[in-house]
């Protein structure tokens, strides 16, 4: 549904999706099968689900923030999840998330969020802390 929202909103950023927490880490590391940075560039922003097969979003976030790689440290991370539990949001922020958004059930709301992300990413003076002010669904 997120890819469809990106396509219908005609975002300027390149959308790339992986199917698991393990693949997210491999992608970020530029490891096989994501070693070709032309096809799989390092992201400007990571939308991270908490409930993925295998490695959880919490574990991915913890690995990103624990990395000594400065590009990992600077990577904006938006937890984008179906969890409405306050304790999940608190834990995500404690682990270093820049924003926490609950996935909307309504496609038009999802498109609105995607458009807001696109607007933020298009700015040359992007301040990662502004991700906390994305519209909540």
Short mmCIF file of the C-alpha atoms (twelve columns), coordinates in Angstrom:
data_MODEL
# 
_entry.id   MODEL 
# 
loop_
_atom_site.group_PDB 
_atom_site.id 
_atom_site.type_symbol 
_atom_site.label_atom_id 
_atom_site.label_alt_id 
_atom_site.label_comp_id 
_atom_site.label_asym_id 
_atom_site.label_seq_id 
_atom_site.Cartn_x 
_atom_site.Cartn_y 
_atom_site.Cartn_z 
_atom_site.pdbx_PDB_model_num 
ATOM 1   C CA . UNK A 1   0.000  0.000   0.000  1 
ATOM 2   C CA . UNK A 2   2.929  2.359   0.704  1 
ATOM 3   C CA . UNK A 3   4.376  1.823   -2.774 1 
ATOM 4   C CA . UNK A 4   0.965  2.554   -4.312 1 
ATOM 5   C CA . UNK A 5   0.711  5.750   -2.254 1 
ATOM 6   C CA . UNK A 6   4.176  6.827   -3.421 1 
ATOM 7   C CA . UNK A 7   3.297  6.054   -7.039 1 
ATOM 8   C CA . UNK A 8   -0.049 7.857   -6.949 1 
ATOM 9   C CA . UNK A 9   1.446  10.871  -5.188 1 
ATOM 10  C CA . UNK A 10  4.255  10.984  -7.769 1 
ATOM 11  C CA . UNK A 11  6.938  11.537  -5.163 1 
ATOM 12  C CA . UNK A 12  10.353 12.823  -6.166 1 
ATOM 13  C CA . UNK A 13  12.226 10.320  -4.004 1 
ATOM 14  C CA . UNK A 14  13.071 6.764   -5.002 1 
ATOM 15  C CA . UNK A 15  11.038 4.223   -3.031 1 
ATOM 16  C CA . UNK A 16  12.804 0.963   -2.173 1 
ATOM 17  C CA . UNK A 17  11.315 -1.794  -0.038 1 
ATOM 18  C CA . UNK A 18  12.812 -4.902  1.564  1 
ATOM 19  C CA . UNK A 19  10.886 -7.751  3.117  1 
ATOM 20  C CA . UNK A 20  12.548 -8.258  6.494  1 
ATOM 21  C CA . UNK A 21  14.671 -6.740  9.211  1 
ATOM 22  C CA . UNK A 22  17.661 -8.783  8.072  1 
ATOM 23  C CA . UNK A 23  17.278 -7.443  4.531  1 
ATOM 24  C CA . UNK A 24  16.987 -3.891  5.848  1 
ATOM 25  C CA . UNK A 25  20.363 -4.235  7.546  1 
ATOM 26  C CA . UNK A 26  21.932 -5.869  4.487  1 
ATOM 27  C CA . UNK A 27  20.574 -3.055  2.329  1 
ATOM 28  C CA . UNK A 28  21.952 -0.351  4.611  1 
ATOM 29  C CA . UNK A 29  25.343 -2.076  4.767  1 
ATOM 30  C CA . UNK A 30  25.458 -2.413  0.977  1 
ATOM 31  C CA . UNK A 31  25.940 -6.158  1.393  1 
ATOM 32  C CA . UNK A 32  24.852 -8.863  -1.043 1 
ATOM 33  C CA . UNK A 33  22.276 -8.775  -2.642 1 
ATOM 34  C CA . UNK A 34  22.227 -4.949  -2.240 1 
ATOM 35  C CA . UNK A 35  25.890 -4.244  -3.014 1 
ATOM 36  C CA . UNK A 36  25.175 -2.321  -6.226 1 
ATOM 37  C CA . UNK A 37  24.740 1.246   -4.930 1 
ATOM 38  C CA . UNK A 38  23.521 2.379   -8.357 1 
ATOM 39  C CA . UNK A 39  20.498 0.115   -8.008 1 
ATOM 40  C CA . UNK A 40  20.316 0.261   -4.216 1 
ATOM 41  C CA . UNK A 41  21.536 3.690   -3.064 1 
ATOM 42  C CA . UNK A 42  21.933 4.520   0.592  1 
ATOM 43  C CA . UNK A 43  18.596 6.049   1.655  1 
ATOM 44  C CA . UNK A 44  17.989 9.648   2.635  1 
ATOM 45  C CA . UNK A 45  15.306 8.402   5.023  1 
ATOM 46  C CA . UNK A 46  14.249 5.047   6.426  1 
ATOM 47  C CA . UNK A 47  10.599 4.204   7.060  1 
ATOM 48  C CA . UNK A 48  10.843 1.343   9.511  1 
ATOM 49  C CA . UNK A 49  8.082  -1.059  10.503 1 
ATOM 50  C CA . UNK A 50  8.393  -2.564  13.969 1 
ATOM 51  C CA . UNK A 51  6.754  -5.857  13.093 1 
ATOM 52  C CA . UNK A 52  8.797  -7.430  10.312 1 
ATOM 53  C CA . UNK A 53  9.648  -11.056 9.698  1 
ATOM 54  C CA . UNK A 54  12.821 -12.114 11.485 1 
ATOM 55  C CA . UNK A 55  14.717 -9.214  12.997 1 
ATOM 56  C CA . UNK A 56  12.293 -6.714  14.524 1 
ATOM 57  C CA . UNK A 57  12.203 -3.030  13.719 1 
ATOM 58  C CA . UNK A 58  13.446 -2.333  17.245 1 
ATOM 59  C CA . UNK A 59  16.501 -4.511  16.586 1 
ATOM 60  C CA . UNK A 60  17.124 -2.819  13.231 1 
ATOM 61  C CA . UNK A 61  16.883 0.605   14.858 1 
ATOM 62  C CA . UNK A 62  19.229 -0.427  17.656 1 
ATOM 63  C CA . UNK A 63  21.772 -1.755  15.116 1 
ATOM 64  C CA . UNK A 64  21.591 1.449   13.081 1 
ATOM 65  C CA . UNK A 65  22.159 3.715   16.068 1 
ATOM 66  C CA . UNK A 66  24.890 1.469   17.545 1 
ATOM 67  C CA . UNK A 67  26.862 1.494   14.291 1 
ATOM 68  C CA . UNK A 68  30.113 3.450   14.121 1 
ATOM 69  C CA . UNK A 69  29.289 4.318   10.495 1 
ATOM 70  C CA . UNK A 70  28.514 8.053   10.429 1 
ATOM 71  C CA . UNK A 71  26.037 7.642   7.574  1 
ATOM 72  C CA . UNK A 72  24.013 5.311   9.825  1 
ATOM 73  C CA . UNK A 73  24.149 7.878   12.622 1 
ATOM 74  C CA . UNK A 74  22.848 10.648  10.331 1 
ATOM 75  C CA . UNK A 75  20.131 8.518   8.718  1 
ATOM 76  C CA . UNK A 76  16.652 9.799   9.508  1 
ATOM 77  C CA . UNK A 77  14.479 6.982   10.808 1 
ATOM 78  C CA . UNK A 78  10.701 7.208   10.884 1 
ATOM 79  C CA . UNK A 79  9.040  4.302   12.630 1 
ATOM 80  C CA . UNK A 80  5.980  3.675   10.494 1 
ATOM 81  C CA . UNK A 81  3.932  0.982   12.136 1 
ATOM 82  C CA . UNK A 82  0.481  -0.279  12.993 1 
ATOM 83  C CA . UNK A 83  1.301  -0.237  16.720 1 
ATOM 84  C CA . UNK A 84  -0.594 2.388   18.703 1 
ATOM 85  C CA . UNK A 85  1.013  1.342   21.994 1 
ATOM 86  C CA . UNK A 86  2.639  4.225   23.867 1 
ATOM 87  C CA . UNK A 87  5.356  1.903   25.141 1 
ATOM 88  C CA . UNK A 88  6.376  1.063   21.550 1 
ATOM 89  C CA . UNK A 89  6.674  4.763   20.694 1 
ATOM 90  C CA . UNK A 90  8.656  5.427   23.875 1 
ATOM 91  C CA . UNK A 91  11.019 2.547   23.150 1 
ATOM 92  C CA . UNK A 92  11.464 3.655   19.530 1 
ATOM 93  C CA . UNK A 93  12.453 7.170   20.624 1 
ATOM 94  C CA . UNK A 94  14.772 5.761   23.291 1 
ATOM 95  C CA . UNK A 95  16.495 3.708   20.570 1 
ATOM 96  C CA . UNK A 96  16.955 6.782   18.378 1 
ATOM 97  C CA . UNK A 97  13.923 7.083   16.094 1 
ATOM 98  C CA . UNK A 98  13.408 10.559  14.677 1 
ATOM 99  C CA . UNK A 99  9.633  10.180  14.360 1 
ATOM 100 C CA . UNK A 100 6.891  7.658   15.102 1 
ATOM 101 C CA . UNK A 101 3.834  7.421   12.871 1 
ATOM 102 C CA . UNK A 102 0.950  4.999   13.065 1 
ATOM 103 C CA . UNK A 103 -0.006 3.650   9.648  1 
ATOM 104 C CA . UNK A 104 -3.374 4.986   8.584  1 
ATOM 105 C CA . UNK A 105 -6.110 2.646   7.402  1 
ATOM 106 C CA . UNK A 106 -7.272 5.246   4.882  1 
ATOM 107 C CA . UNK A 107 -5.346 5.415   1.592  1 
ATOM 108 C CA . UNK A 108 -5.846 9.183   1.231  1 
ATOM 109 C CA . UNK A 109 -4.344 9.719   4.691  1 
ATOM 110 C CA . UNK A 110 -1.376 7.586   3.648  1 
ATOM 111 C CA . UNK A 111 -0.983 9.709   0.514  1 
ATOM 112 C CA . UNK A 112 -1.026 12.856  2.682  1 
ATOM 113 C CA . UNK A 113 1.782  11.478  4.860  1 
ATOM 114 C CA . UNK A 114 3.787  10.441  1.801  1 
ATOM 115 C CA . UNK A 115 3.364  13.927  0.308  1 
ATOM 116 C CA . UNK A 116 4.614  15.488  3.560  1 
ATOM 117 C CA . UNK A 117 7.670  13.228  3.562  1 
ATOM 118 C CA . UNK A 118 8.325  14.127  -0.073 1 
ATOM 119 C CA . UNK A 119 8.144  17.845  0.749  1 
ATOM 120 C CA . UNK A 120 10.597 17.448  3.607  1 
ATOM 121 C CA . UNK A 121 13.051 15.425  1.528  1 
ATOM 122 C CA . UNK A 122 12.911 17.935  -1.327 1 
ATOM 123 C CA . UNK A 123 14.245 20.729  0.880  1 
ATOM 124 C CA . UNK A 124 17.963 21.442  0.692  1 
ATOM 125 C CA . UNK A 125 17.985 22.485  4.348  1 
ATOM 126 C CA . UNK A 126 16.374 19.301  5.676  1 
ATOM 127 C CA . UNK A 127 16.637 19.161  9.424  1 
ATOM 128 C CA . UNK A 128 16.095 15.596  10.613 1 
ATOM 129 C CA . UNK A 129 14.457 16.845  13.821 1 
ATOM 130 C CA . UNK A 130 11.579 18.162  11.674 1 
ATOM 131 C CA . UNK A 131 10.552 14.551  11.083 1 
ATOM 132 C CA . UNK A 132 8.920  14.617  14.519 1 
ATOM 133 C CA . UNK A 133 6.408  17.081  13.084 1 
ATOM 134 C CA . UNK A 134 5.105  14.932  10.258 1 
ATOM 135 C CA . UNK A 135 1.316  14.822  10.212 1 
ATOM 136 C CA . UNK A 136 -0.014 12.034  12.365 1 
ATOM 137 C CA . UNK A 137 -2.530 9.740   10.757 1 
# 
